[in-house]
Short mmCIF file of C-alpha atoms and ligand atoms in Angstrom, two decimals:
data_model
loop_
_atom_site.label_atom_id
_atom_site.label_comp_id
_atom_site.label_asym_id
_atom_site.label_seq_id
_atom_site.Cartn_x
_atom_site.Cartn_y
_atom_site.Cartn_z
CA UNK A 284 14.16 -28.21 14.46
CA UNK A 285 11.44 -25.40 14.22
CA UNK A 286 11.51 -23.37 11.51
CA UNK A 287 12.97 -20.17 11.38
CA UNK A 288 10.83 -16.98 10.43
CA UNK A 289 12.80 -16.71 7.22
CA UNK A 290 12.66 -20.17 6.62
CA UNK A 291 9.07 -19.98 6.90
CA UNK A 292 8.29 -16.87 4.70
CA UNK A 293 10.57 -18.89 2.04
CA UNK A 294 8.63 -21.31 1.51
CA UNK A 295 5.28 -19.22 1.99
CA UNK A 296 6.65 -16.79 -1.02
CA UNK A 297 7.35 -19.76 -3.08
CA UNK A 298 3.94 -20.72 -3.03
CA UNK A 299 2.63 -17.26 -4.39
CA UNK A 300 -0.74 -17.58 -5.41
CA UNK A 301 -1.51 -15.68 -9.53
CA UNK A 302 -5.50 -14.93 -9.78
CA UNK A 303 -5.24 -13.00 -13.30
CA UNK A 304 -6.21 -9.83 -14.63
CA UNK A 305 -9.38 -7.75 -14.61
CA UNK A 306 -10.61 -4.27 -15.50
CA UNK A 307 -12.00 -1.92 -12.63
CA UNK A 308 -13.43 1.70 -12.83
CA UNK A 309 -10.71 4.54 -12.25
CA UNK A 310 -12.49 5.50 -9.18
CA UNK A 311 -12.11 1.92 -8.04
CA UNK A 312 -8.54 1.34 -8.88
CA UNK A 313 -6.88 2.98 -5.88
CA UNK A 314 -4.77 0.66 -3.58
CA UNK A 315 -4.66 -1.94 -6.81
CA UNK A 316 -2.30 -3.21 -8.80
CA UNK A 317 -1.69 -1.80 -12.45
CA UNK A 318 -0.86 -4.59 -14.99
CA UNK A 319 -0.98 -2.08 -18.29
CA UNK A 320 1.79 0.53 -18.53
CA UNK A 321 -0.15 3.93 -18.57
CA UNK A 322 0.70 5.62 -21.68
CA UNK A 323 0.66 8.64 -22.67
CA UNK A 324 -2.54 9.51 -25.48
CA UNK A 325 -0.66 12.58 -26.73
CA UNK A 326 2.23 15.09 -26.01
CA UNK A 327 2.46 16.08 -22.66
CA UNK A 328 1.48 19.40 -21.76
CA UNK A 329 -0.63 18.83 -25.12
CA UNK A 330 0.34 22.42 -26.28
CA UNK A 331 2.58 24.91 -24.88
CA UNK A 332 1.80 26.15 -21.79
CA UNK A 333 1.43 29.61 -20.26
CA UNK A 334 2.28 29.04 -16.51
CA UNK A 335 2.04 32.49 -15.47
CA UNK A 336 -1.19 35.09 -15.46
CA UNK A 337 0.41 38.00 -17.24
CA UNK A 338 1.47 39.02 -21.16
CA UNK A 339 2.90 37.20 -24.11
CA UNK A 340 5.58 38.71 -26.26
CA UNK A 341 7.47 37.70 -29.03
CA UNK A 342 11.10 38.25 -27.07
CA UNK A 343 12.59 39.70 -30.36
CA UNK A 344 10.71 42.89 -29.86
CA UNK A 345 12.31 42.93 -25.96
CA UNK A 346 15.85 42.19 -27.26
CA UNK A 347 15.44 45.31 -29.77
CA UNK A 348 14.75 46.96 -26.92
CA UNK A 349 10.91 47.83 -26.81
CA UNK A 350 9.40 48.27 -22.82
CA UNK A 351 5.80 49.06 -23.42
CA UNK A 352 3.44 46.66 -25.49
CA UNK A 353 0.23 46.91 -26.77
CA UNK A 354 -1.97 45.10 -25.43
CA UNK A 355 -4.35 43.45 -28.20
CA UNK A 356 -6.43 41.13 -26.42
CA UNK A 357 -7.01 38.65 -24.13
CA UNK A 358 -5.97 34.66 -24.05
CA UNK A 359 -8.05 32.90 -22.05
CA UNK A 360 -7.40 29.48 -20.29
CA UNK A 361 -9.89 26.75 -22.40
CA UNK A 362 -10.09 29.10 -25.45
CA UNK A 363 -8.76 28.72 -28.96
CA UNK A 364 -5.23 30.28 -30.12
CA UNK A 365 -5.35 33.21 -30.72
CA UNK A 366 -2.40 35.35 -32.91
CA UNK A 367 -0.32 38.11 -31.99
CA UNK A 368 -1.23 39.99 -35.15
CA UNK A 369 1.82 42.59 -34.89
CA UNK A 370 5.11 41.07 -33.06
CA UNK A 371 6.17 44.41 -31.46
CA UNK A 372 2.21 44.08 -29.21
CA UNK A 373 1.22 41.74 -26.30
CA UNK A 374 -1.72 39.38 -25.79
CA UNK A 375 -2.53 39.20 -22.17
CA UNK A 376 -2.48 35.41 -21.15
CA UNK A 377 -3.86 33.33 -18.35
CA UNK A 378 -2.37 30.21 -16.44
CA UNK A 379 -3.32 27.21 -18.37
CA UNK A 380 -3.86 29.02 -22.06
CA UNK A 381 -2.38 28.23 -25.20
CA UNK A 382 0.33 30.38 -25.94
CA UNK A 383 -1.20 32.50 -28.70
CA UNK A 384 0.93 31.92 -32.22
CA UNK A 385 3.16 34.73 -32.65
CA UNK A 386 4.91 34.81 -28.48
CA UNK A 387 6.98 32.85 -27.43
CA UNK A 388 7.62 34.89 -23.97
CA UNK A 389 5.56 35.34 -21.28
CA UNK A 390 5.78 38.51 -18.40
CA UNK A 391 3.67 38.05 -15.52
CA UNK A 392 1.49 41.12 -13.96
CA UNK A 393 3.84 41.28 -10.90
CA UNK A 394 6.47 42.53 -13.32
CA UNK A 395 4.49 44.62 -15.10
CA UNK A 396 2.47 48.54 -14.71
CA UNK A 397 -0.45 48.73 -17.33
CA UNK A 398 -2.08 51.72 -18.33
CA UNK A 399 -4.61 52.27 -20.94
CA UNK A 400 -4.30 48.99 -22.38
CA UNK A 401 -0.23 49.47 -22.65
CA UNK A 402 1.84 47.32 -20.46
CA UNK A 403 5.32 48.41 -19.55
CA UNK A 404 7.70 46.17 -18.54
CA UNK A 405 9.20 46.84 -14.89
CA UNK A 406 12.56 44.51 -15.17
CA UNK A 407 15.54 43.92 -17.50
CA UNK A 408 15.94 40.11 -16.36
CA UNK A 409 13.69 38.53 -19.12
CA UNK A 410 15.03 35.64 -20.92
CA UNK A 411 13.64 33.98 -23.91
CA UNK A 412 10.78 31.11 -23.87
CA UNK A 413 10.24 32.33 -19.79
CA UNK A 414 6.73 31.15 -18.11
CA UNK A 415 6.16 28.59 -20.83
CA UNK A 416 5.56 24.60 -20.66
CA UNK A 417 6.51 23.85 -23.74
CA UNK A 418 4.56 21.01 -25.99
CA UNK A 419 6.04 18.16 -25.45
CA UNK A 420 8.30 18.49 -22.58
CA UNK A 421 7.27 16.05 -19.94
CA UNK A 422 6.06 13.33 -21.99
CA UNK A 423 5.94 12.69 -26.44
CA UNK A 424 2.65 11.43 -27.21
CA UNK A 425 3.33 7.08 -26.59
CA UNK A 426 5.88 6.97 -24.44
CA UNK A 427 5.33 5.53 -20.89
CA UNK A 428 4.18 7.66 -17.80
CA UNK A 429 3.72 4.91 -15.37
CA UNK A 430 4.74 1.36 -15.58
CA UNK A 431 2.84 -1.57 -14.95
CA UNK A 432 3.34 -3.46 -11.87
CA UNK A 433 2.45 -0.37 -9.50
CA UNK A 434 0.51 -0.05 -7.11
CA UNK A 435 -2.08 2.43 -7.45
CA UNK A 436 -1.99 5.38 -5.16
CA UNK A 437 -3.22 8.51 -5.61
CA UNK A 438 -0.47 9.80 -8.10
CA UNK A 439 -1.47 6.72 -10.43
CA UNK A 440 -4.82 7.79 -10.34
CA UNK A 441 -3.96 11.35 -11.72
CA UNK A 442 -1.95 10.04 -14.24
CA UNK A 443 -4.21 7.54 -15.77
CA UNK A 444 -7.35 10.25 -15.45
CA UNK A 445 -5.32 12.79 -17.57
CA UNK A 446 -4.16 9.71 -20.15
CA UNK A 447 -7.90 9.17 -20.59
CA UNK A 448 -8.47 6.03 -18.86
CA UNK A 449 -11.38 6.06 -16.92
CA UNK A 450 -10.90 1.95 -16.49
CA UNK A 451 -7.16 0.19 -15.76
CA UNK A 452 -6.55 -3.34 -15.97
CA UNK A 453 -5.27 -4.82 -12.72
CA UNK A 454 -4.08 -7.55 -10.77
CA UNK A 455 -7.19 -9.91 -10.23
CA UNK A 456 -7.70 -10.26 -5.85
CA UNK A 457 -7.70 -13.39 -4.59
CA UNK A 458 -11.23 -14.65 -2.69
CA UNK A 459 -10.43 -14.77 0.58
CA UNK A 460 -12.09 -16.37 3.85
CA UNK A 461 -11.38 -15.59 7.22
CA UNK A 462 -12.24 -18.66 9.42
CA UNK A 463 -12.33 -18.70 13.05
CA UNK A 464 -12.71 -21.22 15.68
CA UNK A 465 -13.55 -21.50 18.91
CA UNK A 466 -16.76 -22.68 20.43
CA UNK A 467 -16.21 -19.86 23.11
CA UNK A 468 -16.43 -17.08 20.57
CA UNK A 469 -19.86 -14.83 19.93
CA UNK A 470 -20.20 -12.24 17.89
CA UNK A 471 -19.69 -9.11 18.35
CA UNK A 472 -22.99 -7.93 19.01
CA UNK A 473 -23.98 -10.26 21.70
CA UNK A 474 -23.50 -10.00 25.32
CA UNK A 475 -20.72 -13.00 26.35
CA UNK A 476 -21.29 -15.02 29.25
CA UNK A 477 -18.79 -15.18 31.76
CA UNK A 478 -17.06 -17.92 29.95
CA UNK A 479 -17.78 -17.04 26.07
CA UNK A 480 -15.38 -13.64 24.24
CA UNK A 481 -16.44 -11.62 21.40
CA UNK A 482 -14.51 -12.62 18.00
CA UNK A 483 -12.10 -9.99 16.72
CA UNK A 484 -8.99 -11.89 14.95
CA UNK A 485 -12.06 -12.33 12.17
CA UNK A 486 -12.40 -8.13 11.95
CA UNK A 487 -8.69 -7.52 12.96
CA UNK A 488 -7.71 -9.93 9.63
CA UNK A 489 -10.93 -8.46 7.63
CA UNK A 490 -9.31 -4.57 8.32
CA UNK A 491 -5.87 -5.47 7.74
CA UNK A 492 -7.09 -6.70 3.68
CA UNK A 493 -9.51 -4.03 3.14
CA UNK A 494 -6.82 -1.13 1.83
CA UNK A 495 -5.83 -3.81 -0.59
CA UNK A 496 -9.82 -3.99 -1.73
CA UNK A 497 -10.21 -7.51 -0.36
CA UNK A 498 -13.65 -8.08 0.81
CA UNK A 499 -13.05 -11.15 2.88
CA UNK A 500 -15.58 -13.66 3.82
CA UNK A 501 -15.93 -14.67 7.08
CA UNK A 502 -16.96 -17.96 8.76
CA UNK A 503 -17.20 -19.69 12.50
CA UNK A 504 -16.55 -22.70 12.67
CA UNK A 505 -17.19 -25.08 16.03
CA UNK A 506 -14.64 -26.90 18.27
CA UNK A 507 -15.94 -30.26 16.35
CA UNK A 508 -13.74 -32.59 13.58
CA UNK A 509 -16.91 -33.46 11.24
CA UNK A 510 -18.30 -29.90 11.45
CA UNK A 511 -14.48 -28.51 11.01
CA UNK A 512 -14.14 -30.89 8.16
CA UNK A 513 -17.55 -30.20 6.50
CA UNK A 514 -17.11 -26.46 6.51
CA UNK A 515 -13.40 -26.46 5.22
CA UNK A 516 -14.04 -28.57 2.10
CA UNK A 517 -16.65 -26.07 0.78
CA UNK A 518 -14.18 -23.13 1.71
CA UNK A 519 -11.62 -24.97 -0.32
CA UNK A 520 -14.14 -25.16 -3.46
CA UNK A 521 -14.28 -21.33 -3.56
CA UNK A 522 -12.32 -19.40 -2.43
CA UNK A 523 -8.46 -18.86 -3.18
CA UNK A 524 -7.00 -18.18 0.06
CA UNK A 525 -8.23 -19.38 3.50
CA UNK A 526 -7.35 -17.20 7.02
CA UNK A 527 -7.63 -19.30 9.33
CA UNK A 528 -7.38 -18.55 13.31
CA UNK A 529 -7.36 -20.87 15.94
CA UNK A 530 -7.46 -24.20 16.58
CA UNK A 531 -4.01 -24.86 15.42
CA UNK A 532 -2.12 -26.08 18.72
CA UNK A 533 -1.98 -29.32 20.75
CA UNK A 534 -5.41 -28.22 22.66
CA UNK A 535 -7.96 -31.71 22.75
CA UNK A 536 -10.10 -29.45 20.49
CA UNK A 537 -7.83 -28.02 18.19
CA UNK A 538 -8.89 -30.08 15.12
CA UNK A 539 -7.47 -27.73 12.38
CA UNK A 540 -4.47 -29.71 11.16
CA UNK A 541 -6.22 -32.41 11.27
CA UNK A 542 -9.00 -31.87 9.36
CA UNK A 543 -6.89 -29.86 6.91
CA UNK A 544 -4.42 -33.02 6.01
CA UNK A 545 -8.06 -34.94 5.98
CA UNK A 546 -9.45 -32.77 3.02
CA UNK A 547 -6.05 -32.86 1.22
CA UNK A 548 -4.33 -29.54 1.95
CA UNK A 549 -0.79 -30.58 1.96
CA UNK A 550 1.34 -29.71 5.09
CA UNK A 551 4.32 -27.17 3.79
CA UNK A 552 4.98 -26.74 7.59
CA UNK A 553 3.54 -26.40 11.15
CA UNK A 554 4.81 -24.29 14.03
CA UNK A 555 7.73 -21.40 13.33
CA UNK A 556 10.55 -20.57 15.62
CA UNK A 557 9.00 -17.46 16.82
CA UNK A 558 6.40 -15.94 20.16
CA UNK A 559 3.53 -14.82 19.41
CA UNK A 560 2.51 -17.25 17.01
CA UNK A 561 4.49 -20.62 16.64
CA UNK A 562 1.76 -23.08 15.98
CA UNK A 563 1.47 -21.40 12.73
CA UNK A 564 0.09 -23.86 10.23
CA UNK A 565 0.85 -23.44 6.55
CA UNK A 566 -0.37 -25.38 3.31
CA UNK A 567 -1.59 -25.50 0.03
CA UNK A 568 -3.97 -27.55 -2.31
CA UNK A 569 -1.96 -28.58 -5.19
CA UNK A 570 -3.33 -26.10 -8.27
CA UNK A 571 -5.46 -24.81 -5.71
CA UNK A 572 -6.20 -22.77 -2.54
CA UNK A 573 -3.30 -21.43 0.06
CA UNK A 574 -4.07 -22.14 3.36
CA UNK A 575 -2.77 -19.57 6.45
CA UNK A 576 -3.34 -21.07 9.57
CA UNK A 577 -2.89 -18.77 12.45
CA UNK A 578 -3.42 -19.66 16.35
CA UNK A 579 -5.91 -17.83 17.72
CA UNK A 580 -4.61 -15.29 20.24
CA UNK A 581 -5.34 -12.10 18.82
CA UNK A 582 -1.91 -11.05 19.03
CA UNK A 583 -0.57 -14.18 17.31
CA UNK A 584 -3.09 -13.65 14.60
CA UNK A 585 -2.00 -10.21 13.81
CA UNK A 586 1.56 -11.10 13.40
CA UNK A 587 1.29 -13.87 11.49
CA UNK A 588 -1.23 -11.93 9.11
CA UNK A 589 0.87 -9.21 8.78
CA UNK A 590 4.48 -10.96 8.61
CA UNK A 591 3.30 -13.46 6.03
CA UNK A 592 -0.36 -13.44 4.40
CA UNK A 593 0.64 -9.62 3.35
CA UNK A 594 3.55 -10.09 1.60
CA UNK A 595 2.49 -13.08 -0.41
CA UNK A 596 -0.05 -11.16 -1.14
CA UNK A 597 1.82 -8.72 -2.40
CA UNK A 598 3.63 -11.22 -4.75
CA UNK A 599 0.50 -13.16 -5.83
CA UNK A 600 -0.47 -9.35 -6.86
CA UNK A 601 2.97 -9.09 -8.82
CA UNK A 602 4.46 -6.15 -6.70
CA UNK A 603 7.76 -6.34 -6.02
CA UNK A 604 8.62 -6.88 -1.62
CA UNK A 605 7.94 -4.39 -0.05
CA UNK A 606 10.81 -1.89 1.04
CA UNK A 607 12.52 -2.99 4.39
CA UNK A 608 12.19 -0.56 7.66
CA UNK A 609 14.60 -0.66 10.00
CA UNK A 610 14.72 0.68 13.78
CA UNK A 611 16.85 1.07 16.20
CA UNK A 612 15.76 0.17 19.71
CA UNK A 613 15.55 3.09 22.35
CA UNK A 614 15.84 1.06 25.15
CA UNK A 615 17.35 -2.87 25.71
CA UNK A 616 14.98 -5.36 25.83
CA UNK A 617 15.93 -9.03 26.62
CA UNK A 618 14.13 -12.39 25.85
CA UNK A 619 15.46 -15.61 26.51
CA UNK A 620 13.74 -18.58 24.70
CA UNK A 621 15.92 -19.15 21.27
CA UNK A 622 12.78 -18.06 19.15
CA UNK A 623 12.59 -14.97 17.24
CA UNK A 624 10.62 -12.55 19.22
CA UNK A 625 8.07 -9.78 17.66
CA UNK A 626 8.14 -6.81 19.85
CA UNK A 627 5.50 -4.64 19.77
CA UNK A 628 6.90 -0.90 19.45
CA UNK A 629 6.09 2.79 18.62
CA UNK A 630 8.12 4.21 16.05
CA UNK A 631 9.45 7.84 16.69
CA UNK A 632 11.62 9.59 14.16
CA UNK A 633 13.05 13.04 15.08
CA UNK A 634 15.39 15.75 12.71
CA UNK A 635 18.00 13.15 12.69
CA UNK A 636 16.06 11.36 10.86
CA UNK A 637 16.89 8.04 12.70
CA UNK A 638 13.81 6.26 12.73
CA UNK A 639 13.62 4.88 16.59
CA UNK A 640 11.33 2.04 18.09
CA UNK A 641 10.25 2.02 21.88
CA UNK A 642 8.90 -1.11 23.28
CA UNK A 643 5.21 -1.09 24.50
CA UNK A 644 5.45 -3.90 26.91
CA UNK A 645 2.48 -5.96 26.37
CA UNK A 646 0.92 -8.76 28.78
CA UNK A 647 1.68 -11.54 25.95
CA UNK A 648 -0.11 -13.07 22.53
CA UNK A 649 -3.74 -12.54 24.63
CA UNK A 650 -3.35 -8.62 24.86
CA UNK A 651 -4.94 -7.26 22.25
CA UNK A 652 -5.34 -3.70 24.03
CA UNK A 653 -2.13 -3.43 23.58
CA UNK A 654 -1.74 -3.82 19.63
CA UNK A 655 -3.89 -0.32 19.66
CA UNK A 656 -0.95 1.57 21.55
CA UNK A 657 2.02 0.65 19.04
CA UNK A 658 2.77 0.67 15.65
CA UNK A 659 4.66 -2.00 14.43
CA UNK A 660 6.15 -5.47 15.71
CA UNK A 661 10.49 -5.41 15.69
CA UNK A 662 11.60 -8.77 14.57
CA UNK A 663 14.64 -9.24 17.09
CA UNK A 664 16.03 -12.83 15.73
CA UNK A 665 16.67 -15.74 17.64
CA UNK A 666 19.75 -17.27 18.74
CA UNK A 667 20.66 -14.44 21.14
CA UNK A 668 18.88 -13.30 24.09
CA UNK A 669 19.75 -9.69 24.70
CA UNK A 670 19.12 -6.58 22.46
CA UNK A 671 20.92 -3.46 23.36
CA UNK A 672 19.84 -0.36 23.27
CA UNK A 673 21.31 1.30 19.54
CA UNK A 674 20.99 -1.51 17.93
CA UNK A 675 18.14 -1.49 14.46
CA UNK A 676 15.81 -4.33 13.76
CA UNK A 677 13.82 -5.17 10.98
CA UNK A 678 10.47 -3.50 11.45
CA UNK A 679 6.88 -4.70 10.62
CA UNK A 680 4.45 -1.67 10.26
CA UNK A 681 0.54 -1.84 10.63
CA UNK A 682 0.05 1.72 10.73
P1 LIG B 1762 -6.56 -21.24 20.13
O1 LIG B 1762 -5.45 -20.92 19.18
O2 LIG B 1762 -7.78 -21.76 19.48
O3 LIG B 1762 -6.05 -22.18 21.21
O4 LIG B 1762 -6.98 -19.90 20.87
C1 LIG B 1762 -6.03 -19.23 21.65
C2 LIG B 1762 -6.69 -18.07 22.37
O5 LIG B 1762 -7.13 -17.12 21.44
C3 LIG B 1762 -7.90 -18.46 23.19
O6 LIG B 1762 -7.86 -17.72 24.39
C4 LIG B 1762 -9.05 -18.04 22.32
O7 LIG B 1762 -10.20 -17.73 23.05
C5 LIG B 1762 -8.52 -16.83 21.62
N1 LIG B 1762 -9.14 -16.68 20.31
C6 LIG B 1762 -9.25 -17.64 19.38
N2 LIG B 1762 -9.87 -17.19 18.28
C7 LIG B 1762 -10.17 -15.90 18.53
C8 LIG B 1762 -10.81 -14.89 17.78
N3 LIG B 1762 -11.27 -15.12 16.54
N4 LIG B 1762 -10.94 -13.67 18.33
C9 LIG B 1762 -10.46 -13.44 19.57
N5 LIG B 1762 -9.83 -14.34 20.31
C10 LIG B 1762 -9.69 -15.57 19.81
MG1 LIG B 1763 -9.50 -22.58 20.11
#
């Protein structure tokens, strides 16, 4: 009995990889993962806030019912308090100062007519502490803004720039080498013979890891045991994770298992009830590297990089799964070997807000084209052979 995909990522999440903790720049933290809580360094806004360009007031002066105010200077954003030296005149105040001591109420322009330095108030609707952040209100001075564990997006980035933190301790990547096979594959600046293909799983793999800031290694490898054998026991000596694609079915050349089991990798499983992608070898080095390997159709490769290497990735990296997507099908679609299929779609959503997935019908595993007109693979599970029309499936996004 094959394995089923859930089976599969099982076992793949319970061999999580945990490559430890570093510090990184602010400016290259974004897409990591933050393992410090950002705190923050003092009481958030620091001091209380004018939010509006206009005057501040004492209100008790309004409530005795005064309209016009002297005006008695001018508070600037980025300069030092200033005091409201009588409480029945005004300081004019900018977005971003300090509230000058003495106000406590701030009018903005639009409600305003000044005259010779006098400002007379246009409305009766004024209410006490108006058109002022006060100290304090979003955050005291230590308590948490951001909890570790997150990844870091832009928002993150904010936050720990106004804490002060121009480094953030984060989740340590794994080194990771993307190994392909094939003695019919050049690179991709040569001209193929009629019998030869340009690589791409290696760039398609190398692209999908590069938002995480994964600068994968990459490595060709010949149709040949020794040479496969040879190359792979380095690769296991340095890096943590190897990508492999290719060479993983029951082709006379396809010596990856093989020379895998030879250097001590130890089998967790090989092939997955699923199209594209069953020959799927998996396997780890006890207290040492994790070993993906994918068969080689580029289509295959994609899957299986996306369905599994990226979300034990994303646990190695101590983020929690990543929220499910679900879609629901816009047209039937049936398939009848008892494998789980991965059916490339576009994802629509309209004002209903039903998010809606319409097949791109590719020419199988070998169509890469294909991959560049969808967005995502539906995951329609085996055992069954015909998916109406209505119906959601689990969704795998690579856009
Ligand atoms: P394999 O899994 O080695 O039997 O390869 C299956 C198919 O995928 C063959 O048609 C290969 O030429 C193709 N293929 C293998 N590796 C790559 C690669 N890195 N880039 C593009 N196509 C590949
Ligand atoms: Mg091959």
């Amino acid at each position: 009995m094959l394995l089923t995909t859930q089976e599969a990522s099982e076992i793949i999440l319970a061999h999580a990889g945990h490559f430890g903790e570093e510090a990184v720049a602010l400016e290259s933290a974004l897409g990591r993962v933050l393992r410090e809580p950002l705190l923050a360094d003092r009481d958030f806004p620091p001091f209380p806030r004018v939010t509006m360009d206009g005057i501040a007031i004492a209100f008790q002066a309004f409530t005795e019912g005064q309209s016009a105010f002297f005006i008695e200077e001018i508070q600037a954003a980025g300069a030092p308090q200033l005091q409201l030296s009588n409480p029945a005149n005004a300081l004019e105040v900018m977005t971003g100062a300090i509230l000058p001591l003495g106000a406590d109420t701030v009018i903005r322009y639009e409600d305003l007519n000044i005259v010779d330095g006098i400002a007379q108030v246009q409305i009766e609707d004024i209410r006490a502490g108006q058109n002022v952040h006060p100290r304090g209100s979003d955050r005291r001075a230590g308590q948490e803004i951001t909890a570790a564990g997150r990844l870091i997006g832009a928002a993150e980035i904010g936050v720990a720039a106004t804490v002060g933190k121009n480094a953030l301790r984060v989740a340590r990547l794994p080194r990771v080498l993307i190994v392909y096979t094939g003695d019919e594959l050049v690179e991709v600046d040569a001209v193929p013979l009629p019998h030869q293909i340009r690589v791409s799983n290696a760039y398609t793999i190398q692209a999908l890891l590069s938002p995480w800031g994964i600068r994968a290694g990459r490595l060709h490898i010949a149709d040949d045991l020794a040479r496969t054998k040879d190359a792979l026991r380095d690769a296991l000596q340095q890096y943590d994770v190897l990508l492999l694609s290719g060479g993983v079915s029951e082709g006379k050349y396809d010596y990856v298992p093989r020379a895998l089991s030879e250097l001590g990798v130890r089998q967790l499983f090989h092939k997955v009830a699923q199209r594209p992608g069953k020959p799927f070898w998996f396997g780890c080095v006890p207290e040492g590297a994790a070993v993906f390997a994918l068969p080689g159709n580029p289509v295959s490769a994609f899957v299986g990089a996306r369905r599994y290497f990226v979300p034990w990735l994303r646990q190695s990296l101590g983020l929690p799964p990543e929220a499910e997507e679900w879609a629901v099908l816009t047209e039937p679609f049936d398939f009848k070997p008892d494998l789980t299929y991965f059916l490339q779609v576009r994802l629509h959503s309209g004002p209903t807000g039903v998010r809606s997935a319409q097949p791109i019908a590719g020419k199988g595993s070998g169509d890469l084209a294909n991959l560049a007109d969808a967005d995502a693979f539906l995951e329609l599970p085996k055992g069954r052979d015909h998916f109406p029309a209505g119906e959601a499936f689990r969704v795998w996004r690579y856009r």
